[in-house]
Amino acid sequence: MGAGFVVGVLGGLVIAHAAYSTIHYRGLLKITEEEFSGPPMNVVLELVAGLALCTYAALTVPGRFLSINLDSDENRTVSLPANLDFMIFNHRGKLFPLETDLKLKH
């Protein structure tokens, strides 16, 4: 486990705690019979911190980008026929009838 993965898990836990805090806050408002106007500021700050931690983890965990080698055998393309007018594709459209005799009811 790298540091980025641990930061991502920590960010997820911070977001989960913010959700729990909001649910708890709404429960307290129901007891005091007040109206919910939005989450408290500390919950909003927790969400922003959790988002920042998760974003950092998402950018660092996957690793480095590798370059694409244009001359490798894995990047070969399939040659297409010279006349592209008569290419046939199999798709789900052949399941529908060609002629529809549906009339609109007025």
Short mmCIF file of N, CA and C in Angstrom, two decimals:
data_model
loop_
_atom_site.label_atom_id
_atom_site.label_comp_id
_atom_site.label_asym_id
_atom_site.label_seq_id
_atom_site.Cartn_x
_atom_site.Cartn_y
_atom_site.Cartn_z
N MET A 1 0.83 -1.18 0.00
CA MET A 1 0.00 0.00 0.00
C MET A 1 0.88 1.24 0.00
N GLY A 2 0.64 2.08 -0.97
CA GLY A 2 1.39 3.31 -1.04
C GLY A 2 0.73 4.42 -0.24
N ALA A 3 1.42 5.53 -0.17
CA ALA A 3 0.90 6.67 0.57
C ALA A 3 -0.34 7.24 -0.09
N GLY A 4 -0.39 7.21 -1.41
CA GLY A 4 -1.57 7.74 -2.12
C GLY A 4 -2.82 6.94 -1.82
N PHE A 5 -2.66 5.62 -1.68
CA PHE A 5 -3.81 4.77 -1.36
C PHE A 5 -4.32 5.06 0.04
N VAL A 6 -3.40 5.24 0.98
CA VAL A 6 -3.78 5.56 2.36
C VAL A 6 -4.48 6.92 2.41
N VAL A 7 -3.99 7.88 1.64
CA VAL A 7 -4.63 9.20 1.59
C VAL A 7 -6.04 9.08 1.01
N GLY A 8 -6.22 8.22 0.01
CA GLY A 8 -7.55 8.02 -0.56
C GLY A 8 -8.52 7.40 0.42
N VAL A 9 -8.05 6.41 1.17
CA VAL A 9 -8.91 5.79 2.20
C VAL A 9 -9.25 6.81 3.27
N LEU A 10 -8.28 7.61 3.67
CA LEU A 10 -8.52 8.65 4.66
C LEU A 10 -9.55 9.66 4.14
N GLY A 11 -9.45 10.03 2.86
CA GLY A 11 -10.42 10.94 2.26
C GLY A 11 -11.82 10.35 2.25
N GLY A 12 -11.92 9.06 1.95
CA GLY A 12 -13.22 8.40 1.99
C GLY A 12 -13.80 8.37 3.39
N LEU A 13 -12.95 8.14 4.38
CA LEU A 13 -13.42 8.14 5.76
C LEU A 13 -13.88 9.54 6.20
N VAL A 14 -13.17 10.57 5.75
CA VAL A 14 -13.57 11.94 6.07
C VAL A 14 -14.92 12.26 5.45
N ILE A 15 -15.15 11.83 4.22
CA ILE A 15 -16.45 12.07 3.56
C ILE A 15 -17.55 11.28 4.26
N ALA A 16 -17.25 10.04 4.68
CA ALA A 16 -18.24 9.25 5.41
C ALA A 16 -18.57 9.90 6.75
N HIS A 17 -17.57 10.45 7.42
CA HIS A 17 -17.83 11.13 8.69
C HIS A 17 -18.67 12.39 8.48
N ALA A 18 -18.44 13.09 7.39
CA ALA A 18 -19.25 14.28 7.10
C ALA A 18 -20.70 13.89 6.84
N ALA A 19 -20.92 12.77 6.16
CA ALA A 19 -22.29 12.29 5.93
C ALA A 19 -22.95 11.92 7.25
N TYR A 20 -22.22 11.22 8.11
CA TYR A 20 -22.76 10.85 9.42
C TYR A 20 -23.07 12.10 10.25
N SER A 21 -22.19 13.09 10.20
CA SER A 21 -22.41 14.32 10.96
C SER A 21 -23.66 15.04 10.47
N THR A 22 -23.89 15.03 9.17
CA THR A 22 -25.09 15.67 8.63
C THR A 22 -26.35 14.94 9.08
N ILE A 23 -26.32 13.61 9.06
CA ILE A 23 -27.47 12.84 9.50
C ILE A 23 -27.74 13.09 10.99
N HIS A 24 -26.69 13.13 11.77
CA HIS A 24 -26.82 13.40 13.20
C HIS A 24 -27.38 14.81 13.44
N TYR A 25 -26.91 15.78 12.68
CA TYR A 25 -27.38 17.16 12.80
C TYR A 25 -28.87 17.26 12.47
N ARG A 26 -29.29 16.55 11.43
CA ARG A 26 -30.72 16.57 11.06
C ARG A 26 -31.57 15.93 12.14
N GLY A 27 -31.02 14.88 12.78
CA GLY A 27 -31.75 14.27 13.89
C GLY A 27 -31.92 15.23 15.06
N LEU A 28 -30.87 15.99 15.34
CA LEU A 28 -30.97 16.98 16.41
C LEU A 28 -31.97 18.08 16.06
N LEU A 29 -32.03 18.45 14.80
CA LEU A 29 -33.00 19.47 14.39
C LEU A 29 -34.43 18.96 14.52
N LYS A 30 -34.63 17.66 14.26
CA LYS A 30 -35.98 17.11 14.42
C LYS A 30 -36.41 17.12 15.88
N ILE A 31 -35.45 16.86 16.79
CA ILE A 31 -35.77 16.87 18.22
C ILE A 31 -36.14 18.28 18.67
N THR A 32 -35.39 19.27 18.20
CA THR A 32 -35.66 20.66 18.59
C THR A 32 -36.72 21.31 17.73
N GLU A 33 -37.26 20.57 16.75
CA GLU A 33 -38.31 21.03 15.84
C GLU A 33 -37.92 22.30 15.09
N GLU A 34 -36.69 22.32 14.61
CA GLU A 34 -36.22 23.42 13.77
C GLU A 34 -36.15 22.93 12.32
N GLU A 35 -36.10 23.87 11.39
CA GLU A 35 -36.07 23.53 9.97
C GLU A 35 -34.63 23.38 9.50
N PHE A 36 -34.42 22.41 8.62
CA PHE A 36 -33.08 22.16 8.07
C PHE A 36 -32.82 23.15 6.93
N SER A 37 -31.81 24.00 7.10
CA SER A 37 -31.50 24.98 6.07
C SER A 37 -30.22 24.64 5.33
N GLY A 38 -29.49 23.68 5.81
CA GLY A 38 -28.24 23.27 5.17
C GLY A 38 -27.31 22.68 6.22
N PRO A 39 -26.28 22.01 5.79
CA PRO A 39 -25.35 21.42 6.76
C PRO A 39 -24.52 22.51 7.44
N PRO A 40 -24.00 22.22 8.62
CA PRO A 40 -23.15 23.19 9.30
C PRO A 40 -21.84 23.43 8.54
N MET A 41 -21.16 24.50 8.87
CA MET A 41 -19.94 24.87 8.14
C MET A 41 -18.84 23.84 8.35
N ASN A 42 -18.76 23.22 9.53
CA ASN A 42 -17.69 22.24 9.74
C ASN A 42 -17.89 21.00 8.85
N VAL A 43 -19.15 20.66 8.54
CA VAL A 43 -19.41 19.53 7.65
C VAL A 43 -19.00 19.90 6.22
N VAL A 44 -19.29 21.12 5.81
CA VAL A 44 -18.89 21.57 4.48
C VAL A 44 -17.37 21.56 4.35
N LEU A 45 -16.67 22.00 5.39
CA LEU A 45 -15.20 21.98 5.36
C LEU A 45 -14.66 20.54 5.33
N GLU A 46 -15.33 19.64 6.04
CA GLU A 46 -14.94 18.23 5.98
C GLU A 46 -15.12 17.68 4.57
N LEU A 47 -16.21 18.03 3.93
CA LEU A 47 -16.44 17.55 2.55
C LEU A 47 -15.38 18.07 1.59
N VAL A 48 -15.02 19.34 1.73
CA VAL A 48 -13.99 19.91 0.86
C VAL A 48 -12.64 19.24 1.12
N ALA A 49 -12.32 18.99 2.40
CA ALA A 49 -11.06 18.32 2.73
C ALA A 49 -11.06 16.88 2.19
N GLY A 50 -12.18 16.18 2.35
CA GLY A 50 -12.27 14.81 1.84
C GLY A 50 -12.18 14.76 0.33
N LEU A 51 -12.80 15.73 -0.34
CA LEU A 51 -12.71 15.80 -1.80
C LEU A 51 -11.27 16.05 -2.24
N ALA A 52 -10.57 16.93 -1.54
CA ALA A 52 -9.18 17.21 -1.89
C ALA A 52 -8.31 15.98 -1.68
N LEU A 53 -8.51 15.25 -0.59
CA LEU A 53 -7.73 14.04 -0.34
C LEU A 53 -8.02 12.96 -1.39
N CYS A 54 -9.28 12.77 -1.72
CA CYS A 54 -9.64 11.77 -2.73
C CYS A 54 -9.12 12.15 -4.12
N THR A 55 -9.15 13.42 -4.45
CA THR A 55 -8.63 13.87 -5.73
C THR A 55 -7.12 13.65 -5.81
N TYR A 56 -6.41 13.96 -4.72
CA TYR A 56 -4.97 13.71 -4.69
C TYR A 56 -4.68 12.22 -4.87
N ALA A 57 -5.45 11.38 -4.18
CA ALA A 57 -5.24 9.94 -4.30
C ALA A 57 -5.54 9.44 -5.71
N ALA A 58 -6.59 9.97 -6.32
CA ALA A 58 -6.95 9.54 -7.67
C ALA A 58 -5.89 9.91 -8.69
N LEU A 59 -5.18 10.99 -8.43
CA LEU A 59 -4.14 11.42 -9.37
C LEU A 59 -2.80 10.73 -9.12
N THR A 60 -2.55 10.25 -7.91
CA THR A 60 -1.24 9.67 -7.61
C THR A 60 -1.24 8.15 -7.58
N VAL A 61 -2.34 7.50 -7.27
CA VAL A 61 -2.35 6.03 -7.13
C VAL A 61 -2.12 5.31 -8.46
N PRO A 62 -2.73 5.72 -9.58
CA PRO A 62 -2.56 4.94 -10.80
C PRO A 62 -1.11 4.85 -11.29
N GLY A 63 -0.26 5.76 -10.96
CA GLY A 63 1.14 5.69 -11.38
C GLY A 63 1.44 6.63 -12.52
N ARG A 64 2.59 6.38 -13.13
CA ARG A 64 3.03 7.26 -14.21
C ARG A 64 2.38 6.85 -15.53
N PHE A 65 2.21 7.82 -16.40
CA PHE A 65 1.73 7.54 -17.74
C PHE A 65 2.88 7.02 -18.58
N LEU A 66 2.59 6.07 -19.44
CA LEU A 66 3.60 5.54 -20.34
C LEU A 66 3.39 6.10 -21.73
N SER A 67 4.48 6.25 -22.46
CA SER A 67 4.36 6.78 -23.81
C SER A 67 3.89 5.68 -24.75
N ILE A 68 3.28 6.10 -25.84
CA ILE A 68 2.78 5.17 -26.85
C ILE A 68 3.83 5.03 -27.93
N ASN A 69 4.27 3.80 -28.17
CA ASN A 69 5.25 3.54 -29.23
C ASN A 69 4.50 3.34 -30.55
N LEU A 70 4.76 4.21 -31.49
CA LEU A 70 4.04 4.15 -32.76
C LEU A 70 4.49 2.99 -33.63
N ASP A 71 5.71 2.52 -33.47
CA ASP A 71 6.24 1.49 -34.35
C ASP A 71 6.10 0.08 -33.79
N SER A 72 5.39 -0.12 -32.69
CA SER A 72 5.30 -1.46 -32.12
C SER A 72 4.26 -2.29 -32.86
N ASP A 73 4.38 -3.61 -32.73
CA ASP A 73 3.45 -4.51 -33.40
C ASP A 73 2.07 -4.51 -32.73
N GLU A 74 1.99 -4.10 -31.50
CA GLU A 74 0.71 -4.07 -30.81
C GLU A 74 -0.19 -2.95 -31.31
N ASN A 75 0.36 -1.96 -31.98
CA ASN A 75 -0.42 -0.81 -32.44
C ASN A 75 -0.78 -0.90 -33.91
N ARG A 76 -0.71 -2.08 -34.48
CA ARG A 76 -1.02 -2.19 -35.90
C ARG A 76 -2.53 -2.03 -36.11
N THR A 77 -2.89 -1.47 -37.22
CA THR A 77 -4.30 -1.25 -37.54
C THR A 77 -4.73 -2.27 -38.58
N VAL A 78 -6.00 -2.56 -38.57
CA VAL A 78 -6.55 -3.49 -39.54
C VAL A 78 -6.84 -2.70 -40.81
N SER A 79 -6.41 -3.21 -41.95
CA SER A 79 -6.65 -2.49 -43.20
C SER A 79 -8.11 -2.64 -43.62
N LEU A 80 -8.68 -1.56 -44.09
CA LEU A 80 -10.06 -1.54 -44.53
C LEU A 80 -10.11 -1.73 -46.04
N PRO A 81 -11.21 -2.26 -46.55
CA PRO A 81 -11.31 -2.42 -48.01
C PRO A 81 -11.29 -1.06 -48.70
N ALA A 82 -10.92 -1.08 -49.97
CA ALA A 82 -10.80 0.17 -50.72
C ALA A 82 -12.16 0.83 -50.92
N ASN A 83 -13.22 0.05 -51.13
CA ASN A 83 -14.54 0.60 -51.36
C ASN A 83 -15.35 0.49 -50.06
N LEU A 84 -15.53 1.59 -49.37
CA LEU A 84 -16.22 1.58 -48.08
C LEU A 84 -17.73 1.67 -48.21
N ASP A 85 -18.25 1.76 -49.44
CA ASP A 85 -19.69 1.91 -49.63
C ASP A 85 -20.46 0.64 -49.30
N PHE A 86 -19.84 -0.52 -49.40
CA PHE A 86 -20.55 -1.76 -49.23
C PHE A 86 -20.14 -2.51 -47.96
N MET A 87 -19.76 -1.78 -46.94
CA MET A 87 -19.42 -2.42 -45.68
C MET A 87 -20.71 -2.81 -44.95
N ILE A 88 -20.73 -3.98 -44.35
CA ILE A 88 -21.91 -4.48 -43.65
C ILE A 88 -21.57 -4.61 -42.18
N PHE A 89 -22.44 -4.07 -41.34
CA PHE A 89 -22.26 -4.15 -39.90
C PHE A 89 -23.42 -4.94 -39.31
N ASN A 90 -23.13 -5.82 -38.40
CA ASN A 90 -24.18 -6.53 -37.68
C ASN A 90 -24.57 -5.71 -36.47
N HIS A 91 -25.85 -5.40 -36.36
CA HIS A 91 -26.33 -4.61 -35.24
C HIS A 91 -27.76 -5.01 -34.92
N ARG A 92 -28.32 -4.45 -33.87
CA ARG A 92 -29.65 -4.84 -33.42
C ARG A 92 -30.76 -4.24 -34.27
N GLY A 93 -30.45 -3.39 -35.20
CA GLY A 93 -31.47 -2.78 -36.03
C GLY A 93 -32.19 -3.78 -36.92
N LYS A 94 -31.57 -4.93 -37.19
CA LYS A 94 -32.20 -5.93 -38.05
C LYS A 94 -33.34 -6.65 -37.35
N LEU A 95 -33.49 -6.46 -36.04
CA LEU A 95 -34.59 -7.07 -35.31
C LEU A 95 -35.90 -6.34 -35.54
N PHE A 96 -35.84 -5.08 -35.93
CA PHE A 96 -37.05 -4.30 -36.16
C PHE A 96 -37.56 -4.54 -37.57
N PRO A 97 -38.86 -4.55 -37.74
CA PRO A 97 -39.40 -4.76 -39.09
C PRO A 97 -39.07 -3.58 -40.00
N LEU A 98 -38.90 -3.88 -41.27
CA LEU A 98 -38.55 -2.83 -42.23
C LEU A 98 -39.73 -1.92 -42.51
N GLU A 99 -40.91 -2.50 -42.66
CA GLU A 99 -42.10 -1.69 -42.94
C GLU A 99 -42.99 -1.67 -41.71
N THR A 100 -43.36 -0.52 -41.32
CA THR A 100 -44.29 -0.42 -40.20
C THR A 100 -45.61 0.12 -40.69
N ASP A 101 -46.68 -0.62 -40.39
CA ASP A 101 -48.01 -0.22 -40.80
C ASP A 101 -48.78 0.36 -39.61
N LEU A 102 -48.12 1.19 -38.86
CA LEU A 102 -48.75 1.80 -37.70
C LEU A 102 -49.45 3.09 -38.12
N LYS A 103 -50.68 3.24 -37.66
CA LYS A 103 -51.43 4.45 -37.97
C LYS A 103 -51.71 5.17 -36.66
N LEU A 104 -51.61 6.47 -36.71
CA LEU A 104 -51.85 7.27 -35.52
C LEU A 104 -53.35 7.41 -35.27
N LYS A 105 -53.73 7.29 -34.01
CA LYS A 105 -55.13 7.48 -33.64
C LYS A 105 -55.34 8.93 -33.27
N HIS A 106 -56.43 9.49 -33.76
CA HIS A 106 -56.75 10.88 -33.45
C HIS A 106 -57.81 10.96 -32.42
#
